[in-house]
XYZ file of C-alpha atoms in Angstrom:
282
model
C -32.948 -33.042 46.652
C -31.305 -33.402 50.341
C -29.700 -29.605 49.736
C -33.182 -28.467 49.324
C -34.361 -30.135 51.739
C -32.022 -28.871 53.970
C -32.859 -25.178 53.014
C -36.397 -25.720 53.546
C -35.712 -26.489 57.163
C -32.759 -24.324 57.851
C -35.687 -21.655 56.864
C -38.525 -22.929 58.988
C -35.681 -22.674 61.611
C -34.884 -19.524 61.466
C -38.588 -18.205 60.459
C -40.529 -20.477 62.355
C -39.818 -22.843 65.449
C -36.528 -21.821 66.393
C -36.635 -25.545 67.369
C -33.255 -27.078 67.389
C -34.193 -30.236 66.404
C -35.218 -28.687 62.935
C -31.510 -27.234 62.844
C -30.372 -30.421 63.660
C -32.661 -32.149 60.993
C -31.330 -29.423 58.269
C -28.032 -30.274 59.338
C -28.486 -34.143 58.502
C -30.072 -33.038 55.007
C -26.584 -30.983 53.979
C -24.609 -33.953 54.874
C -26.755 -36.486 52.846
C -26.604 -33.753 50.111
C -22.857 -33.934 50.464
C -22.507 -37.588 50.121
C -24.569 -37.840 47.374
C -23.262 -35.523 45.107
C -23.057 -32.038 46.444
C -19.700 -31.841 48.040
C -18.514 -28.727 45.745
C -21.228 -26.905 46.375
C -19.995 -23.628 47.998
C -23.507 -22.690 48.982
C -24.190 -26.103 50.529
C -21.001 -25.799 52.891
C -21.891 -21.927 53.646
C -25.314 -23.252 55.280
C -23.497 -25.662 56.821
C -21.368 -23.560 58.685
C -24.181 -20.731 59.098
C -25.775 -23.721 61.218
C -22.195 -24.450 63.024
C -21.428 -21.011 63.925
C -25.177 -20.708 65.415
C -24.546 -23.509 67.889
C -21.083 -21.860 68.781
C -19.269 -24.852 66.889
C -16.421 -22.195 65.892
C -13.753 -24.782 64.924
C -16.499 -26.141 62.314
C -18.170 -22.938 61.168
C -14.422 -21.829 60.323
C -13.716 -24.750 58.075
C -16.938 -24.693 56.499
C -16.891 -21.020 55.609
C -12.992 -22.217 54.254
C -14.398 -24.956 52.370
C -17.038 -22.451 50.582
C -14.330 -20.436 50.047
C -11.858 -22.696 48.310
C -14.976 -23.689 45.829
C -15.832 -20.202 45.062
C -13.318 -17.510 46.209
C -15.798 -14.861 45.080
C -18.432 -15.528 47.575
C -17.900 -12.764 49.386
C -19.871 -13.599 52.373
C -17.652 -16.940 53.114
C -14.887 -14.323 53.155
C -16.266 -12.165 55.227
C -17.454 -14.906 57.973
C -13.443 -16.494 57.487
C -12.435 -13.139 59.230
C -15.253 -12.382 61.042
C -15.104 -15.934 63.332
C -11.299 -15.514 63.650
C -11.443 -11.944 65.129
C -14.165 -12.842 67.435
C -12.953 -15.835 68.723
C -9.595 -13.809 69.493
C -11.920 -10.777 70.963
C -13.214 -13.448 72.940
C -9.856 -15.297 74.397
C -8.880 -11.831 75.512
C -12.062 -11.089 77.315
C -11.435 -14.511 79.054
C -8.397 -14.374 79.939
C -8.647 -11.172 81.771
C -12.052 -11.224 83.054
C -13.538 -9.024 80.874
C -11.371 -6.336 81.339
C -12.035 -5.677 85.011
C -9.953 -4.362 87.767
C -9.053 -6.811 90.035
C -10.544 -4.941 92.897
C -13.617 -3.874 91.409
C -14.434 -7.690 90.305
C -13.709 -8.763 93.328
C -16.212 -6.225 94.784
C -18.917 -6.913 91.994
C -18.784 -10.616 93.256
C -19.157 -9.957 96.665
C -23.184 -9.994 96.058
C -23.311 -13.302 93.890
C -24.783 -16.287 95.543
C -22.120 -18.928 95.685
C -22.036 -22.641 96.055
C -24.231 -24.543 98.608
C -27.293 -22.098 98.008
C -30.486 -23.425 97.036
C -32.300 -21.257 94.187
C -36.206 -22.178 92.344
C -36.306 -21.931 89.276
C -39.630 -22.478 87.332
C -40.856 -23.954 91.219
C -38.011 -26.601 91.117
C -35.200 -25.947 93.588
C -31.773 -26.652 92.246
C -28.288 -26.586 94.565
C -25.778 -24.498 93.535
C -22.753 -25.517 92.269
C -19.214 -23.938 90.789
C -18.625 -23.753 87.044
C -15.323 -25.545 87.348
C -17.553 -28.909 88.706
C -19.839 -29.127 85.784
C -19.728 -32.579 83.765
C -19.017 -31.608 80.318
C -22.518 -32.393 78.212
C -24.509 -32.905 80.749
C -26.640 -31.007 83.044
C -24.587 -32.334 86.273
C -21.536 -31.656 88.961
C -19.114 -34.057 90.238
C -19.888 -34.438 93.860
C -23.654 -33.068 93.651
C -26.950 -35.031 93.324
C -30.402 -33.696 92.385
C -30.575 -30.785 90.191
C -27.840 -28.156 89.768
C -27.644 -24.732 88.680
C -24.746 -22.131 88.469
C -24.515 -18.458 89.382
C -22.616 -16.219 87.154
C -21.690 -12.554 86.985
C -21.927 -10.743 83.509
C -18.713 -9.109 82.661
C -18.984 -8.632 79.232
C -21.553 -8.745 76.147
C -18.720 -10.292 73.061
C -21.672 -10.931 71.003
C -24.882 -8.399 69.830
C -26.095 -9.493 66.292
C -29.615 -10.087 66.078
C -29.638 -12.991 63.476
C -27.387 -14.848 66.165
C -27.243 -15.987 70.167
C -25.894 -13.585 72.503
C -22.264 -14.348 73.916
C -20.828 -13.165 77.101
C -18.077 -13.234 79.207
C -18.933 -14.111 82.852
C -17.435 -15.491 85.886
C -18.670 -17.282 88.765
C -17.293 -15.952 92.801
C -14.628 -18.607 92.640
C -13.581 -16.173 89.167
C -13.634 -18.619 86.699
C -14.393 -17.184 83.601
C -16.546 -19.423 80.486
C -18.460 -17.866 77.707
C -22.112 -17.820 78.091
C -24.289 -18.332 74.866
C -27.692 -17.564 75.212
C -30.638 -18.053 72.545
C -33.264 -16.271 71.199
C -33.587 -12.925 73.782
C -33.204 -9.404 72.900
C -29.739 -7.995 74.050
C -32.003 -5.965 77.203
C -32.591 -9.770 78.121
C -29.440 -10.387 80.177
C -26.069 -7.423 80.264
C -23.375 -6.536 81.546
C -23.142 -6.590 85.405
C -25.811 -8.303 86.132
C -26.409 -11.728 88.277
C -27.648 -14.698 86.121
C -28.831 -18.612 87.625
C -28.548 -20.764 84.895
C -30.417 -23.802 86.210
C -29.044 -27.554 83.963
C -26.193 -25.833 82.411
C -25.031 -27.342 79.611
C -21.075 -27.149 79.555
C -18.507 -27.923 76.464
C -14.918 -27.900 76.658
C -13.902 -26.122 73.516
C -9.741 -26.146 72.500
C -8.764 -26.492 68.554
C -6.763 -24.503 66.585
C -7.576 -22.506 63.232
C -5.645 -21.990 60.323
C -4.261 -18.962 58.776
C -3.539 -17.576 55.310
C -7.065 -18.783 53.956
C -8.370 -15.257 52.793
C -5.530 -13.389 50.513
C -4.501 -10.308 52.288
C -6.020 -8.404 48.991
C -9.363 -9.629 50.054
C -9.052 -8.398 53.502
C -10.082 -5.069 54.944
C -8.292 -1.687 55.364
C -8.120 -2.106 59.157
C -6.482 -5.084 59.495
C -3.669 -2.857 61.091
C -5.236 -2.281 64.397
C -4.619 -3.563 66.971
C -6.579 -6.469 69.402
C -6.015 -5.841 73.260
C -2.774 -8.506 73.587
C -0.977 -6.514 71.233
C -1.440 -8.405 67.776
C -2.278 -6.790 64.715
C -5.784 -8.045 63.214
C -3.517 -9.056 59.935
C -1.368 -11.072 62.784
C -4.478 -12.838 63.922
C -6.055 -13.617 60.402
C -2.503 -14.826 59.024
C -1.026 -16.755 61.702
C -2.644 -20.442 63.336
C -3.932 -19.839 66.391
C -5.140 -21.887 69.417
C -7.951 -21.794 71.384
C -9.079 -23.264 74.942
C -11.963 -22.326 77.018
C -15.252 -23.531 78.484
C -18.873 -22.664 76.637
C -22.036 -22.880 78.899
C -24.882 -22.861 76.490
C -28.682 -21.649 76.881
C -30.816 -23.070 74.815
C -34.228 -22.461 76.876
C -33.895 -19.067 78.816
C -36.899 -18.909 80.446
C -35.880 -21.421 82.790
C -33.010 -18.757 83.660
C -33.120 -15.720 86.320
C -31.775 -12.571 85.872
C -31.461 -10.657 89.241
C -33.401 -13.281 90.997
C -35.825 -12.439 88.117
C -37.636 -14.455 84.859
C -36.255 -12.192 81.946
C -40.061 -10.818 80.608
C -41.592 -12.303 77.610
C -41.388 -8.935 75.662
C -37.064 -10.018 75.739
C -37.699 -12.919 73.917
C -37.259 -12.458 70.019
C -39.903 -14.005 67.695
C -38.216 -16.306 65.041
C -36.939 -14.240 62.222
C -35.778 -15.128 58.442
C -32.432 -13.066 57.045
C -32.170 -14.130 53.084
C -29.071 -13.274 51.204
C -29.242 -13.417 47.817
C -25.487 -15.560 45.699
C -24.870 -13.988 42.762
């Protein structure tokens, strides 16, 4: 069938090729699976969203993990990713919004050093001009106002992300400050951290602004901490009842070894071999 089809590549994916055209192709077996049949299949929308969340489509990872959840509210796991994508995308606003936590005079200092617009960089013996993260065409590896290759340098102010079975996220921040989330694939968190300088050469940039729903998870099924608090002052509980909004920039990095990490290629040992994670439904 198209579901099992779309396991068997979701699992050469992850296992194999780490190839995102075989995500993509797993991705197009769900939704024929889904029109022909499968649409209450909690397990079907779980992969679905497993696939979403990996390319940092939060908005559709969230209402997959929902939709899994409304079919079977015992599968734990689609309750635990409900939460889990909420919190972090909150984590996340708040590291944006104030530069990753920073002092305003020690970022300012930290990007005194960072190679700004203008300067040419090689990467992979290609030069590349660059350019300010504000400029970038969204979807495209181009600036408005800039012909010829482009490439961005950004300062690392925070790792949001560290999970193995997933890409890295960070917070970082060109010298004009502005602050995106950078998602890079398939690297071992020594690959790129915190402080250092990073030339991403063709960034990719998406504009990402939606807003999620609360309420989906009962508070019984939620956990004991849900009373903390986040750094603006909400309770978690706050966060995972309420609908909240989101609006920020996502520079994705599919192909890392293009990118240089203090004016260096990040080694090969940094790069993680594909890797399969099973969880058993019971």
């Amino acid at each position: 069938s198209w579901y099992v089809l779309g396991n068997c590549l979701l699992s050469h994916f992850m296992a194999t090729s780490s190839n995102p055209d075989d995500m993509a192709k797993a991705h197009k077996a769900y939704c024929q699976a889904e029109a022909h049949g499968e649409d209450h299949n909690p397990d079907l929308h779980f992969n679905k969203a497993i696939i979403a969340k990996y390319k940092a489509d939060y908005e559709a990872a969230h209402a997959g993990f929902a939709r899994a959840h409304s079919f079977d509210p015992s599968l734990q796991e689609a309750t635990h990713e409900i939460r889990t994508v909420k919190l972090f995308l909150n984590y996340m606003a708040d590291k944006l919004a104030f530069k990753g936590g920073l002092p305003t005079r020690t970022l300012d200092r930290q990007l005194q050093g960072i190679k700004g617009p203008g300067a040419t960089v090689t990467c992979q013996n290609k030069p590349y001009t660059l350019v300010p993260l504000a400029s970038l065409l969204e979807g495209a590896p181009a600036a408005a106002g800039s012909e010829g290759p482009v490439a961005v340098c950004v300062y690392v102010l925070h790792m949001i992300s560290r999970s193995v079975d997933a890409p890295l996220v960070y917070v970082v921040c060109d010298n004009a400050k502005t602050a995106v989330a950078l998602t890079v694939y398939n690297v071992s968190t020594h690959a790129v951290k915190e402080g250092d300088e990073v030339v991403i050469p063709s960034p990719s940039i998406n504009h990402c602004c939606f807003t999620l729903g609360g309420n989906i998870v009962p508070a019984v099924e939620q956990q004991s901490d849900n009373h903390s608090t986040t750094s603006s002052g909400s309770t978690k509980s706050d966060v995972l009842n309420s609908n909240t909004s989101y609006d920020y920039h996502n520079v994705s990095v599919w192909n890392a070894r293009a990118v240089l990490v203090n004016n260096k290629k990040i080694p090969a040992e940094r790069f993680l071999k594909p890797q399969l994670t099973v969880t058993a439904f019971t």
